[in-house]
Coordinates of C-alpha atoms in Angstrom, one line a residue:
X1 CA 53.6 139.6 -45.0
X2 CA 51.0 140.8 -42.5
X3 CA 47.7 139.0 -42.0
X4 CA 45.9 142.0 -43.5
X5 CA 48.0 141.9 -46.7
X6 CA 47.5 138.2 -47.0
X7 CA 43.7 138.5 -46.8
X8 CA 43.7 141.3 -49.4
X9 CA 45.7 139.1 -51.8
X10 CA 43.4 136.1 -51.2
X11 CA 40.4 138.3 -51.9
X12 CA 41.9 139.5 -55.2
X13 CA 42.5 136.0 -56.3
X14 CA 39.0 135.0 -55.5
X15 CA 37.6 138.0 -57.4
X16 CA 39.8 137.2 -60.4
X17 CA 38.8 133.6 -60.5
X18 CA 35.1 134.6 -60.2
X19 CA 35.4 137.0 -63.1
X20 CA 37.2 134.5 -65.3
X21 CA 34.5 131.9 -64.6
X22 CA 31.8 134.1 -66.0
X23 CA 33.2 134.2 -69.5
X24 CA 32.2 136.9 -72.0
X25 CA 30.1 139.7 -70.6
X26 CA 26.4 139.5 -71.4
X27 CA 24.6 142.3 -73.3
X28 CA 22.6 144.8 -71.4
X29 CA 19.0 143.9 -70.8
X30 CA 16.2 146.1 -72.1
X31 CA 14.9 146.4 -68.6
X32 CA 17.0 147.8 -65.7
X33 CA 15.0 145.8 -63.2
X34 CA 14.4 142.0 -63.0
X35 CA 11.8 140.4 -65.3
X36 CA 9.2 139.0 -62.9
X37 CA 7.4 135.7 -63.7
X38 CA 4.3 134.3 -62.2
X39 CA 5.0 131.0 -60.5
X40 CA 1.7 129.1 -61.1
X41 CA 1.7 126.0 -58.9
X42 CA 1.8 123.1 -61.4
X43 CA 4.7 121.3 -63.1
X44 CA 4.2 122.4 -66.7
X45 CA 4.2 126.1 -65.9
X46 CA 7.3 125.6 -63.7
X47 CA 9.1 124.1 -66.6
X48 CA 8.1 126.8 -69.1
X49 CA 9.0 129.5 -66.6
X50 CA 12.5 128.1 -66.0
X51 CA 13.2 127.7 -69.7
X52 CA 12.2 131.3 -70.3
X53 CA 14.3 132.5 -67.3
X54 CA 17.4 130.7 -68.5
X55 CA 17.0 132.2 -72.0
X56 CA 16.5 135.7 -70.6
X57 CA 19.4 135.4 -68.1
X58 CA 22.0 133.8 -70.4
X59 CA 20.9 135.0 -73.7
X60 CA 19.5 138.5 -73.1
X61 CA 21.5 139.4 -70.0
X62 CA 18.4 140.0 -67.9
X63 CA 17.9 139.4 -64.2
X64 CA 14.7 137.5 -63.4
X65 CA 12.5 136.7 -60.5
X66 CA 9.5 134.6 -59.8
X67 CA 6.5 135.1 -57.5
X68 CA 4.6 131.9 -56.6
X69 CA 0.9 131.8 -56.4
X70 CA -2.4 130.4 -57.7
X71 CA -4.2 131.4 -60.9
X72 CA -6.5 134.3 -60.0
X73 CA -4.1 136.2 -57.7
X74 CA -1.4 136.0 -60.4
X75 CA -3.7 137.1 -63.2
X76 CA -4.7 140.0 -61.0
X77 CA -1.0 140.7 -60.3
X78 CA -0.3 140.6 -64.0
X79 CA -2.8 143.3 -64.6
X80 CA -1.5 145.4 -61.8
X81 CA 2.1 145.1 -63.0
X82 CA 3.3 143.2 -60.0
X83 CA 4.5 140.5 -62.4
X84 CA 5.4 140.8 -66.0
X85 CA 4.9 137.4 -67.6
X86 CA 2.6 134.3 -67.1
X87 CA 3.7 131.4 -69.2
X88 CA 0.4 129.6 -69.0
X89 CA -3.0 131.3 -69.5
X90 CA -5.7 128.7 -69.8
X91 CA -8.0 131.1 -71.5
X92 CA -11.0 128.7 -71.7
X93 CA -10.9 128.2 -67.9
X94 CA -10.3 131.9 -67.2
X95 CA -12.9 133.4 -69.6
X96 CA -14.2 136.2 -67.3
X97 CA -11.1 137.4 -65.4
X98 CA -8.8 137.2 -68.5
X99 CA -11.2 138.9 -70.9
X100 CA -11.9 141.6 -68.3
X101 CA -8.1 142.3 -68.0
X102 CA -7.8 142.4 -71.8
X103 CA -10.7 144.8 -72.1
X104 CA -9.2 147.2 -69.6
X105 CA -5.9 147.1 -71.5
X106 CA -4.0 145.8 -68.4
X107 CA -2.6 142.7 -70.2
X108 CA -1.7 141.6 -73.7
X109 CA -1.9 138.1 -75.3
X110 CA 1.5 137.1 -76.7
X111 CA 0.3 134.1 -78.5
X112 CA 0.0 130.3 -78.0
X113 CA 2.5 128.5 -75.8
X114 CA 1.0 125.1 -76.6
X115 CA -2.2 124.4 -78.6
X116 CA -3.2 121.0 -77.4
X117 CA -3.7 120.9 -73.6
X118 CA -6.3 118.4 -72.5
X119 CA -8.5 118.1 -69.4
X120 CA -11.4 115.9 -68.3
X121 CA -12.6 113.3 -65.8
X122 CA -10.4 110.2 -65.6
X123 CA -10.4 106.7 -64.1
X124 CA -7.7 104.1 -64.2
X125 CA -7.8 101.7 -67.2
X126 CA -7.5 98.7 -64.9
X127 CA -10.9 99.6 -63.5
X128 CA -12.5 99.0 -66.9
X129 CA -10.3 96.4 -68.4
X130 CA -8.4 94.9 -65.5
X131 CA -4.7 94.3 -65.3
X132 CA -3.5 90.7 -65.5
X133 CA 0.1 91.6 -64.5
X134 CA -1.1 93.1 -61.2
X135 CA -3.9 90.6 -60.6
X136 CA -6.6 93.2 -61.0
X137 CA -10.0 92.1 -62.4
X138 CA -12.2 94.6 -64.3
X139 CA -14.6 96.1 -61.7
X140 CA -16.5 98.5 -64.1
X141 CA -16.3 96.9 -67.5
X142 CA -19.2 99.0 -68.9
X143 CA -18.0 102.4 -67.6
X144 CA -17.6 104.6 -70.6
X145 CA -19.2 107.9 -69.9
X146 CA -20.1 110.2 -67.0
X147 CA -23.7 109.0 -67.2
X148 CA -22.5 105.5 -66.3
X149 CA -21.1 106.7 -63.0
X150 CA -24.2 106.3 -60.8
X151 CA -24.1 102.5 -61.3
X152 CA -20.5 102.3 -60.0
X153 CA -20.6 105.0 -57.3
X154 CA -19.9 102.3 -54.6
X155 CA -16.6 101.5 -56.2
X156 CA -15.3 105.1 -55.4
X157 CA -16.6 105.0 -51.8
X158 CA -15.8 108.2 -49.8
X159 CA -14.6 107.1 -46.4
X160 CA -16.1 110.2 -44.8
X161 CA -19.5 109.7 -46.5
X162 CA -19.7 105.9 -47.0
X163 CA -23.0 105.9 -48.9
X164 CA -21.5 108.0 -51.7
X165 CA -18.6 107.9 -54.0
X166 CA -15.8 110.5 -54.0
X167 CA -15.1 112.7 -57.0
X168 CA -11.8 114.5 -56.8
X169 CA -12.6 117.9 -58.3
X170 CA -10.2 120.5 -59.6
X171 CA -8.2 122.6 -57.1
X172 CA -10.3 124.6 -54.7
X173 CA -10.8 128.1 -56.0
X174 CA -9.7 127.5 -59.6
X175 CA -12.2 128.1 -62.4
X176 CA -12.3 124.5 -63.3
X177 CA -13.5 123.6 -59.8
X178 CA -16.6 125.8 -60.4
X179 CA -17.1 124.2 -63.8
X180 CA -16.8 120.6 -62.5
X181 CA -19.1 121.4 -59.6
X182 CA -21.7 122.6 -62.1
X183 CA -21.1 119.4 -64.2
X184 CA -21.6 117.2 -61.2
X185 CA -25.0 118.8 -60.7
X186 CA -26.0 118.8 -64.3
X187 CA -25.1 115.2 -64.9
X188 CA -27.3 114.1 -61.9
X189 CA -24.3 112.9 -60.0
X190 CA -24.6 115.0 -56.8
X191 CA -26.8 112.4 -55.0
X192 CA -24.2 109.7 -55.7
X193 CA -20.9 111.5 -55.3
X194 CA -19.3 113.9 -52.9
X195 CA -17.6 116.9 -54.4
X196 CA -14.1 116.6 -52.9
X197 CA -12.0 119.7 -53.6
X198 CA -8.3 119.4 -52.9
X199 CA -6.5 122.5 -51.7
X200 CA -3.4 122.1 -54.0
X201 CA -2.4 120.4 -57.2
X202 CA 0.1 118.3 -55.3
X203 CA -2.6 116.9 -53.1
X204 CA -4.7 116.0 -56.1
X205 CA -1.8 114.3 -57.8
X206 CA -1.0 112.4 -54.6
X207 CA -4.5 111.1 -54.3
X208 CA -4.4 109.7 -57.9
X209 CA -0.9 108.3 -57.4
X210 CA -1.8 106.6 -54.1
X211 CA -4.9 105.0 -55.5
X212 CA -3.1 103.8 -58.7
X213 CA -0.2 102.3 -56.7
X214 CA -2.7 100.3 -54.6
X215 CA -4.8 99.3 -57.6
X216 CA -7.8 101.0 -56.2
X217 CA -10.7 102.8 -58.0
X218 CA -10.3 106.6 -58.3
X219 CA -12.4 109.2 -60.2
X220 CA -10.7 112.5 -60.7
X221 CA -10.5 115.6 -62.8
X222 CA -7.1 116.2 -64.3
X223 CA -5.3 118.0 -67.1
X224 CA -2.3 117.7 -69.4
X225 CA 0.4 118.0 -70.1
X226 CA 1.3 116.7 -66.7
X227 CA 3.5 113.9 -65.3
X228 CA 0.3 112.2 -63.9
X229 CA -1.2 111.6 -67.3
X230 CA 2.2 110.5 -68.6
X231 CA 3.0 108.1 -65.8
X232 CA -0.4 106.4 -65.3
X233 CA -2.7 104.7 -67.8
X234 CA -5.9 106.7 -67.3
X235 CA -9.1 106.7 -69.4
X236 CA -11.0 109.9 -70.0
X237 CA -14.8 109.4 -69.5
X238 CA -17.0 110.5 -72.4
X239 CA -19.2 113.7 -72.0
X240 CA -21.6 115.4 -74.3
X241 CA -19.8 116.5 -77.5
X242 CA -18.0 119.8 -77.3
X243 CA -19.1 122.8 -79.4
X244 CA -17.6 126.2 -79.2
X245 CA -21.0 127.9 -78.8
X246 CA -22.3 125.5 -76.1
X247 CA -19.1 125.7 -74.2
X248 CA -19.0 129.5 -74.2
X249 CA -22.5 129.7 -72.8
X250 CA -21.7 127.1 -70.1
X251 CA -18.4 128.6 -69.1
X252 CA -19.9 132.1 -68.7
X253 CA -23.0 130.8 -66.7
X254 CA -22.5 127.2 -65.5
X255 CA -25.8 127.1 -63.7
X256 CA -27.9 128.2 -66.6
X257 CA -26.6 126.2 -69.5
X258 CA -25.9 122.4 -70.0
X259 CA -22.2 121.3 -69.9
X260 CA -20.2 119.7 -72.7
X261 CA -16.8 118.0 -72.8
X262 CA -13.8 120.2 -72.2
X263 CA -12.3 121.7 -75.3
X264 CA -8.7 121.0 -76.4
X265 CA -7.3 124.1 -74.8
X266 CA -4.9 126.6 -76.4
X267 CA -2.7 127.8 -73.6
X268 CA -1.4 131.3 -74.1
X269 CA 1.4 133.4 -72.7
X270 CA 0.2 136.6 -71.1
X271 CA 2.2 139.8 -70.3
X272 CA 1.6 143.1 -68.5
X273 CA 0.9 145.9 -71.0
X274 CA 3.7 148.2 -69.6
X275 CA 6.2 145.4 -69.8
X276 CA 5.3 144.7 -73.4
X277 CA 5.8 148.3 -74.3
X278 CA 9.1 148.6 -72.5
X279 CA 10.8 145.4 -73.7
X280 CA 10.0 144.8 -77.5
X281 CA 12.9 142.4 -77.9
X282 CA 11.8 140.2 -75.0
X283 CA 8.2 140.4 -76.3
X284 CA 9.4 139.1 -79.7
X285 CA 11.0 136.1 -77.9
X286 CA 7.8 135.3 -76.0
X287 CA 5.7 135.6 -79.2
X288 CA 8.0 133.1 -80.9
X289 CA 7.9 130.7 -77.9
X290 CA 6.1 127.5 -79.1
X291 CA 5.8 124.0 -77.6
X292 CA 3.3 121.2 -77.6
X293 CA 1.8 118.6 -75.3
X294 CA 4.2 115.9 -76.3
X295 CA 7.3 118.1 -75.8
X296 CA 6.2 119.2 -72.4
X297 CA 5.3 115.7 -71.3
X298 CA 8.8 114.6 -72.2
X299 CA 10.2 117.3 -70.0
X300 CA 7.9 116.4 -67.1
X301 CA 8.8 112.8 -67.5
X302 CA 12.4 113.8 -66.9
X303 CA 11.3 115.5 -63.7
X304 CA 9.5 112.4 -62.5
X305 CA 12.1 109.9 -63.6
X306 CA 15.0 111.9 -62.0
X307 CA 14.5 111.8 -58.2
X308 CA 15.3 115.1 -56.6
X309 CA 15.4 117.0 -59.9
X310 CA 14.0 120.5 -60.2
X311 CA 12.1 122.4 -62.9
X312 CA 15.3 124.4 -63.4
X313 CA 17.3 121.2 -64.1
X314 CA 14.6 119.9 -66.5
X315 CA 14.7 123.3 -68.3
X316 CA 18.5 123.1 -68.5
X317 CA 18.3 119.6 -70.0
X318 CA 15.8 120.9 -72.5
X319 CA 18.1 123.7 -73.6
X320 CA 21.0 121.3 -74.0
X321 CA 19.1 118.5 -75.8
X322 CA 16.6 120.3 -78.0
X323 CA 18.3 123.3 -79.7
X324 CA 16.3 122.3 -82.8
X325 CA 13.2 123.7 -80.9
X326 CA 14.4 126.8 -79.0
X327 CA 16.7 128.2 -81.7
X328 CA 13.6 129.2 -83.7
X329 CA 12.6 131.4 -80.8
X330 CA 15.6 133.7 -80.6
X331 CA 18.0 135.6 -83.0
X332 CA 21.2 133.9 -84.0
X333 CA 23.4 135.9 -81.6
X334 CA 21.2 135.0 -78.6
X335 CA 21.3 131.3 -79.7
X336 CA 25.1 131.4 -79.9
X337 CA 25.3 132.7 -76.3
X338 CA 23.0 130.0 -75.1
X339 CA 24.9 127.3 -77.0
X340 CA 28.2 128.4 -75.3
X341 CA 29.5 126.1 -72.6
X342 CA 27.5 126.8 -69.4
X343 CA 29.8 128.2 -66.7
X344 CA 29.2 128.0 -63.0
X345 CA 29.9 130.9 -60.6
X346 CA 32.4 129.5 -58.1
X347 CA 31.4 132.0 -55.4
X348 CA 27.7 131.0 -55.3
X349 CA 27.4 127.3 -56.2
X350 CA 28.3 124.6 -53.6
X351 CA 30.5 121.8 -55.1
X352 CA 28.1 119.3 -56.6
X353 CA 30.4 116.4 -55.9
X354 CA 29.9 117.1 -52.2
X355 CA 26.1 116.8 -52.4
X356 CA 24.6 114.0 -50.3
X357 CA 21.6 112.1 -51.8
X358 CA 19.4 112.8 -48.8
X359 CA 16.3 113.3 -50.9
X360 CA 16.6 110.0 -52.7
X361 CA 17.5 108.2 -49.4
X362 CA 14.4 109.6 -47.6
X363 CA 12.1 108.9 -50.5
X364 CA 13.2 105.3 -50.8
X365 CA 12.8 104.7 -47.1
X366 CA 9.5 106.4 -46.9
X367 CA 8.1 104.4 -49.9
X368 CA 9.3 101.2 -48.2
X369 CA 7.7 102.3 -44.9
X370 CA 4.4 103.0 -46.5
X371 CA 4.5 99.7 -48.4
X372 CA 5.2 97.8 -45.2
X373 CA 3.0 99.6 -42.7
X374 CA 0.5 101.5 -44.8
X375 CA -2.2 99.0 -44.2
X376 CA -1.9 99.4 -40.4
X377 CA -2.1 103.1 -40.7
X378 CA -5.2 102.8 -42.8
X379 CA -6.8 100.7 -40.1
X380 CA -5.8 103.2 -37.4
X381 CA -7.0 106.0 -39.7
X382 CA -10.4 104.3 -40.0
X383 CA -10.8 104.4 -36.2
X384 CA -9.8 108.1 -36.1
X385 CA -12.2 108.9 -38.9
X386 CA -15.0 107.1 -37.0
X387 CA -14.2 109.2 -34.0
X388 CA -14.3 112.5 -36.0
X389 CA -17.6 111.6 -37.6
X390 CA -19.1 110.7 -34.2
X391 CA -18.0 114.1 -32.8
X392 CA -19.3 115.9 -35.9
X393 CA -22.7 114.1 -35.7
X394 CA -23.0 114.9 -32.0
X395 CA -22.3 118.6 -32.6
X396 CA -24.6 118.7 -35.6
X397 CA -27.5 117.1 -33.8
X398 CA -27.4 119.6 -31.0
X399 CA -29.6 122.8 -31.5
X400 CA -27.5 125.9 -31.9
X401 CA -28.8 127.5 -28.8
X402 CA -27.9 124.4 -26.7
X403 CA -24.3 124.6 -27.9
X404 CA -24.2 128.3 -26.9
X405 CA -25.6 127.4 -23.4
X406 CA -23.1 124.6 -23.0
X407 CA -20.2 126.9 -23.9
X408 CA -21.6 129.6 -21.6
X409 CA -21.9 127.0 -18.8
X410 CA -18.3 125.9 -19.2
X411 CA -17.1 129.5 -19.4
X412 CA -18.9 130.3 -16.1
X413 CA -17.5 127.2 -14.4
X414 CA -14.0 128.3 -15.5
X415 CA -14.2 132.0 -14.7
X416 CA -17.1 132.4 -12.2
X417 CA -17.9 135.5 -14.2
X418 CA -21.4 135.9 -15.8
X419 CA -20.2 138.6 -18.3
X420 CA -17.3 136.4 -19.4
X421 CA -19.6 133.4 -19.9
X422 CA -22.0 135.6 -22.0
X423 CA -19.0 136.8 -24.0
X424 CA -18.0 133.3 -24.9
X425 CA -21.6 132.5 -26.0
X426 CA -21.6 135.8 -28.0
X427 CA -18.4 134.8 -29.8
X428 CA -20.0 131.5 -31.0
X429 CA -23.2 133.4 -31.9
X430 CA -21.0 135.7 -34.1
X431 CA -19.8 132.6 -36.0
X432 CA -23.5 131.7 -36.8
X433 CA -24.3 135.3 -37.8
X434 CA -21.5 135.1 -40.3
X435 CA -23.3 132.1 -41.9
X436 CA -20.5 129.8 -40.9
X437 CA -22.1 127.7 -38.2
X438 CA -21.9 124.3 -39.9
X439 CA -18.3 124.9 -41.0
X440 CA -17.5 126.1 -37.5
X441 CA -18.8 122.9 -36.1
X442 CA -16.6 120.9 -38.5
X443 CA -13.6 122.9 -37.3
X444 CA -14.6 122.3 -33.7
X445 CA -14.8 118.5 -34.3
X446 CA -11.4 118.4 -35.9
X447 CA -10.0 120.5 -33.1
X448 CA -11.6 118.4 -30.3
X449 CA -10.3 115.1 -31.8
X450 CA -6.8 116.5 -32.5
X451 CA -6.4 118.0 -29.0
X452 CA -7.9 114.9 -27.4
X453 CA -5.3 112.6 -29.1
X454 CA -2.6 115.2 -28.3
X455 CA -3.5 114.9 -24.6
X456 CA -3.3 111.1 -24.7
X457 CA 0.2 111.4 -26.3
X458 CA 1.5 114.5 -24.7
X459 CA 0.7 114.0 -21.0
X460 CA 2.3 110.6 -20.5
X461 CA 5.2 111.6 -22.6
X462 CA 5.8 114.7 -20.6
X463 CA 5.7 112.8 -17.3
X464 CA 8.1 110.2 -18.7
X465 CA 10.6 112.9 -19.7
X466 CA 10.4 114.5 -16.3
X467 CA 11.1 111.1 -14.6
X468 CA 13.8 109.9 -17.1
X469 CA 16.5 112.5 -17.7
X470 CA 18.3 110.3 -20.2
X471 CA 15.2 110.0 -22.3
X472 CA 14.7 113.7 -22.0
X473 CA 18.1 114.4 -23.4
X474 CA 17.3 112.3 -26.5
X475 CA 13.8 113.7 -26.9
X476 CA 14.6 117.4 -26.6
X477 CA 16.2 117.7 -30.0
X478 CA 13.3 115.8 -31.5
X479 CA 10.9 118.2 -30.0
X480 CA 13.0 121.1 -31.2
X481 CA 12.8 119.7 -34.7
X482 CA 9.0 119.2 -34.5
X483 CA 8.5 122.8 -33.4
X484 CA 11.0 124.2 -35.9
X485 CA 10.0 122.4 -39.1
X486 CA 7.5 124.3 -41.3
X487 CA 4.0 123.1 -40.6
X488 CA 3.6 122.3 -44.3
X489 CA 6.2 119.5 -44.0
X490 CA 3.8 117.6 -41.8
X491 CA 1.3 117.3 -44.7
X492 CA 3.7 115.1 -46.7
X493 CA 3.7 112.0 -44.4
X494 CA 0.1 112.6 -43.7
X495 CA -0.8 112.4 -47.4
X496 CA 1.3 109.3 -48.0
X497 CA -0.1 107.4 -45.0
X498 CA -3.7 108.4 -45.0
X499 CA -4.5 110.0 -48.4
X500 CA -6.7 113.1 -48.4
X501 CA -9.4 114.2 -46.0
X502 CA -9.9 114.7 -42.3
X503 CA -7.6 111.9 -41.0
X504 CA -4.4 113.3 -42.4
X505 CA -5.4 116.7 -41.2
X506 CA -5.7 115.4 -37.6
X507 CA -2.4 113.5 -38.0
X508 CA -0.5 116.6 -39.1
X509 CA -2.2 118.7 -36.4
X510 CA -1.1 116.3 -33.7
X511 CA 2.5 116.3 -34.8
X512 CA 2.5 120.1 -34.9
X513 CA 0.5 120.8 -31.7
X514 CA 1.7 118.2 -29.2
X515 CA 5.3 119.4 -28.5
X516 CA 4.3 122.4 -26.3
X517 CA 2.2 120.1 -24.1
X518 CA 5.0 117.6 -23.7
X519 CA 7.5 120.4 -22.8
X520 CA 5.3 122.2 -20.3
X521 CA 4.2 118.9 -18.6
X522 CA 7.8 117.9 -18.3
X523 CA 8.7 121.4 -16.9
X524 CA 5.8 121.4 -14.5
X525 CA 6.6 118.0 -12.9
X526 CA 10.3 118.8 -12.6
X527 CA 9.6 122.2 -10.9
X528 CA 7.9 120.4 -8.0
X529 CA 10.3 120.7 -5.1
X530 CA 11.9 117.4 -4.0
X531 CA 11.1 118.3 -0.3
X532 CA 7.4 117.8 -1.1
X533 CA 7.8 114.3 -2.6
X534 CA 10.3 113.4 0.2
X535 CA 7.7 114.2 2.8
X536 CA 5.1 112.1 0.9
X537 CA 7.7 109.2 0.7
X538 CA 8.3 109.4 4.4
X539 CA 4.6 109.1 5.0
X540 CA 4.7 105.8 3.0
X541 CA 3.3 107.0 -0.3
X542 CA 4.3 105.0 -3.4
X543 CA 5.8 106.8 -6.4
X544 CA 2.4 106.6 -8.2
X545 CA 0.7 108.2 -5.2
X546 CA 3.4 110.9 -5.1
X547 CA 2.8 111.6 -8.8
X548 CA -1.0 111.6 -8.5
X549 CA -1.5 113.4 -5.2
X550 CA 1.5 115.8 -5.1
X551 CA 3.4 116.3 -8.4
X552 CA 0.5 116.5 -10.9
X553 CA -1.7 118.9 -8.8
X554 CA 1.3 121.2 -8.3
X555 CA 2.3 121.0 -12.0
X556 CA -1.3 121.6 -13.1
X557 CA -0.8 125.3 -13.9
X558 CA 2.0 124.5 -16.3
X559 CA 0.0 121.6 -17.8
X560 CA -3.0 123.9 -18.4
X561 CA -0.6 126.3 -20.1
X562 CA 0.5 123.4 -22.3
X563 CA -3.1 122.5 -23.1
X564 CA -3.8 126.1 -24.0
X565 CA -0.8 126.2 -26.4
X566 CA -1.8 122.9 -28.0
X567 CA -5.4 124.2 -28.7
X568 CA -4.1 127.4 -30.2
X569 CA -1.6 125.6 -32.4
X570 CA -4.3 123.1 -33.5
X571 CA -6.5 126.0 -34.6
X572 CA -3.6 127.6 -36.4
X573 CA -3.4 124.5 -38.5
X574 CA -7.0 124.6 -39.9
X575 CA -6.1 126.7 -43.0
X576 CA -3.0 124.6 -43.7
X577 CA -5.0 121.3 -43.2
X578 CA -7.6 122.5 -45.7
X579 CA -4.9 122.1 -48.4
X580 CA -5.2 118.3 -48.0
X581 CA -9.0 118.2 -48.0
X582 CA -10.0 119.1 -44.4
X583 CA -13.4 120.8 -44.5
X584 CA -14.4 123.7 -42.2
X585 CA -13.4 127.3 -41.7
X586 CA -9.9 126.8 -43.1
X587 CA -11.3 125.8 -46.4
X588 CA -13.2 129.1 -46.6
X589 CA -10.0 131.0 -45.9
X590 CA -8.2 129.1 -48.7
X591 CA -11.1 129.6 -51.1
X592 CA -11.0 133.3 -50.4
X593 CA -7.3 133.4 -51.2
X594 CA -7.6 131.4 -54.4
X595 CA -10.5 133.5 -55.7
X596 CA -9.3 136.8 -54.3
X597 CA -12.6 137.1 -52.3
X598 CA -11.5 139.3 -49.5
X599 CA -14.9 139.2 -47.8
X600 CA -15.1 135.4 -47.7
X601 CA -11.6 135.0 -46.4
X602 CA -12.1 137.7 -43.8
X603 CA -15.3 136.3 -42.5
X604 CA -13.8 132.8 -42.1
X605 CA -10.7 134.3 -40.5
X606 CA -12.9 136.2 -38.0
X607 CA -14.8 133.0 -37.2
X608 CA -11.5 131.2 -36.4
X609 CA -10.4 134.2 -34.2
X610 CA -13.7 133.9 -32.3
X611 CA -13.2 130.2 -31.6
X612 CA -9.6 130.8 -30.6
X613 CA -10.6 133.5 -28.1
X614 CA -13.2 131.2 -26.5
X615 CA -10.7 128.3 -26.2
X616 CA -7.9 130.6 -25.0
X617 CA -9.8 132.4 -22.3
X618 CA -11.5 129.3 -20.9
X619 CA -8.2 127.3 -20.7
X620 CA -6.4 130.3 -19.2
X621 CA -9.1 130.7 -16.6
X622 CA -8.9 127.0 -15.6
X623 CA -5.1 127.4 -15.2
X624 CA -5.4 130.5 -13.0
X625 CA -8.1 128.9 -10.9
X626 CA -5.9 125.9 -10.2
X627 CA -3.0 128.1 -9.1
X628 CA -5.3 129.6 -6.5
X629 CA -6.6 126.2 -5.4
X630 CA -3.3 124.3 -5.1
X631 CA -2.0 124.2 -1.5
X632 CA 0.8 121.9 -0.5
X633 CA -0.6 121.4 3.0
X634 CA -4.0 120.5 1.6
X635 CA -2.4 118.0 -0.8
X636 CA -0.3 116.4 1.9
X637 CA -3.4 116.3 4.2
X638 CA -5.4 114.6 1.5
X639 CA -2.6 112.1 0.9
X640 CA -2.5 111.3 4.6
X641 CA -6.2 110.6 4.6
X642 CA -5.9 108.3 1.6
X643 CA -3.0 106.4 3.2
X644 CA -4.9 106.0 6.4
X645 CA -8.0 104.8 4.6
X646 CA -5.9 102.3 2.7
X647 CA -4.1 101.0 5.8
X648 CA -5.4 97.6 7.2

């Protein structure tokens, strides 16, 4: 048999096996295209979305897809028809955008998903009652309502503003963030607490989890059903009693009306109008979909208790364990298909028995590392925070015109061009014209500290790699990994070691931005011809003198290119760092994305571009100037003069 015939036979066997593994053919879906879900970025929505996707795929024979995003962009996408279904519409938090979409006829309300969602301001129970098993004494025994918080503000000390407590608000850009900010003002808490707005729900959960694990005070907004409220014993603080009329007035105009406690929210399922008209059978399923707080909390507890599990696996477990719930949502024939043994497509799924528990292994080791060395990192983080605050205070204390003159002076020194220096000053002036001067200074402070620490790490490391080939061979794949890993990955260890705020932002930026400096320093030193160092050695120069007087000056153009790249990469991290609480221009970009405010996002983006242009042109100018100034003969002559001066 020829090789070609053998391959054809093998292919036929694979196709036959694949077809048999799929079992009975599924019915045709009402839609010829995939049903697109909105992937809101919190656990309960992920669970509901995956439950619905499994039922549509295996019961109704539909293809499905999911587009991730935050609330306002996805509600807008629902109205435009970019997505078909949102499994969680928190109508009391989305009063204006949701009602506007309904009024235009762009969306339809398919009924209540679960009727008993909760939200509020929470503190750990051990803060009020203590915890004898953990050796924690009650630090705020009389803390019952939001009006008691000023007495205990020092317990929640914000490390970035030590004379105030820190309140962890809702996610930046969500409607609840605006409502909580208004509550903070209305309750008279603004003089006592900073309004800390995390960029993601994961960051907020991490802040609560970290404080709870350490037995520390924490004051945060949160909502349920979530694994956080299920895993930790938290107490909701009392607020003025809720009434529908008062809440409606406050929610529509938070600055004009007094706040009340959050209502128990009915979370609905929303659909695009055209989808609802084209798929009546699917709409009937979604209208029958009913859960509750307890049920969802059980599913989220499965996620939390099963390391490495996904929302899809939690949904699969729900389908297998709770047919008493979901059978009421679908016709009998659909339920029968869903109850049939679940088959696996052999051509797509990698054998599960071959999976390595890498996730569990890493999580266990990281948890042990944080437990063993977290205190040391907190101390180091305190020094870094002190440095950041010093730089911020220095920049903030300088008049704006003095900062412009200083930048113009540095630019002229680098370029020897009056017009270039004026352009640099104009770029910073543009940041002020956009109304972002203070935020720009915060971004500058973070960039200065990040780049400064990167220089302290990158320059010696690059020199060491150039001098030690064996070390370079080991370090090269590490640097490759550091530059290849998605920048979001660096936020994870930063969160675990330093919590939220400016310090983890600097830490993540250093990891992301230092490799180019190390590589280019290493390259620059290695490119210096051996003949030059041999001449210096023959003249009696030590290795340190060769490095200082010959190699580093000749490598300076490459080193300046590395510094340039480090600065650019540090600036590229400002938006990502805002997700873990770094203030500045990046926060404004993220806020524009979350609220679909194109103007706000564009203005902050232009300000970041202006800073990047200034840094880029100045560092490039210094690099080019050094290329012109470097002369081997001058360097050797200078070295000879030093050696003669040092001779007895």
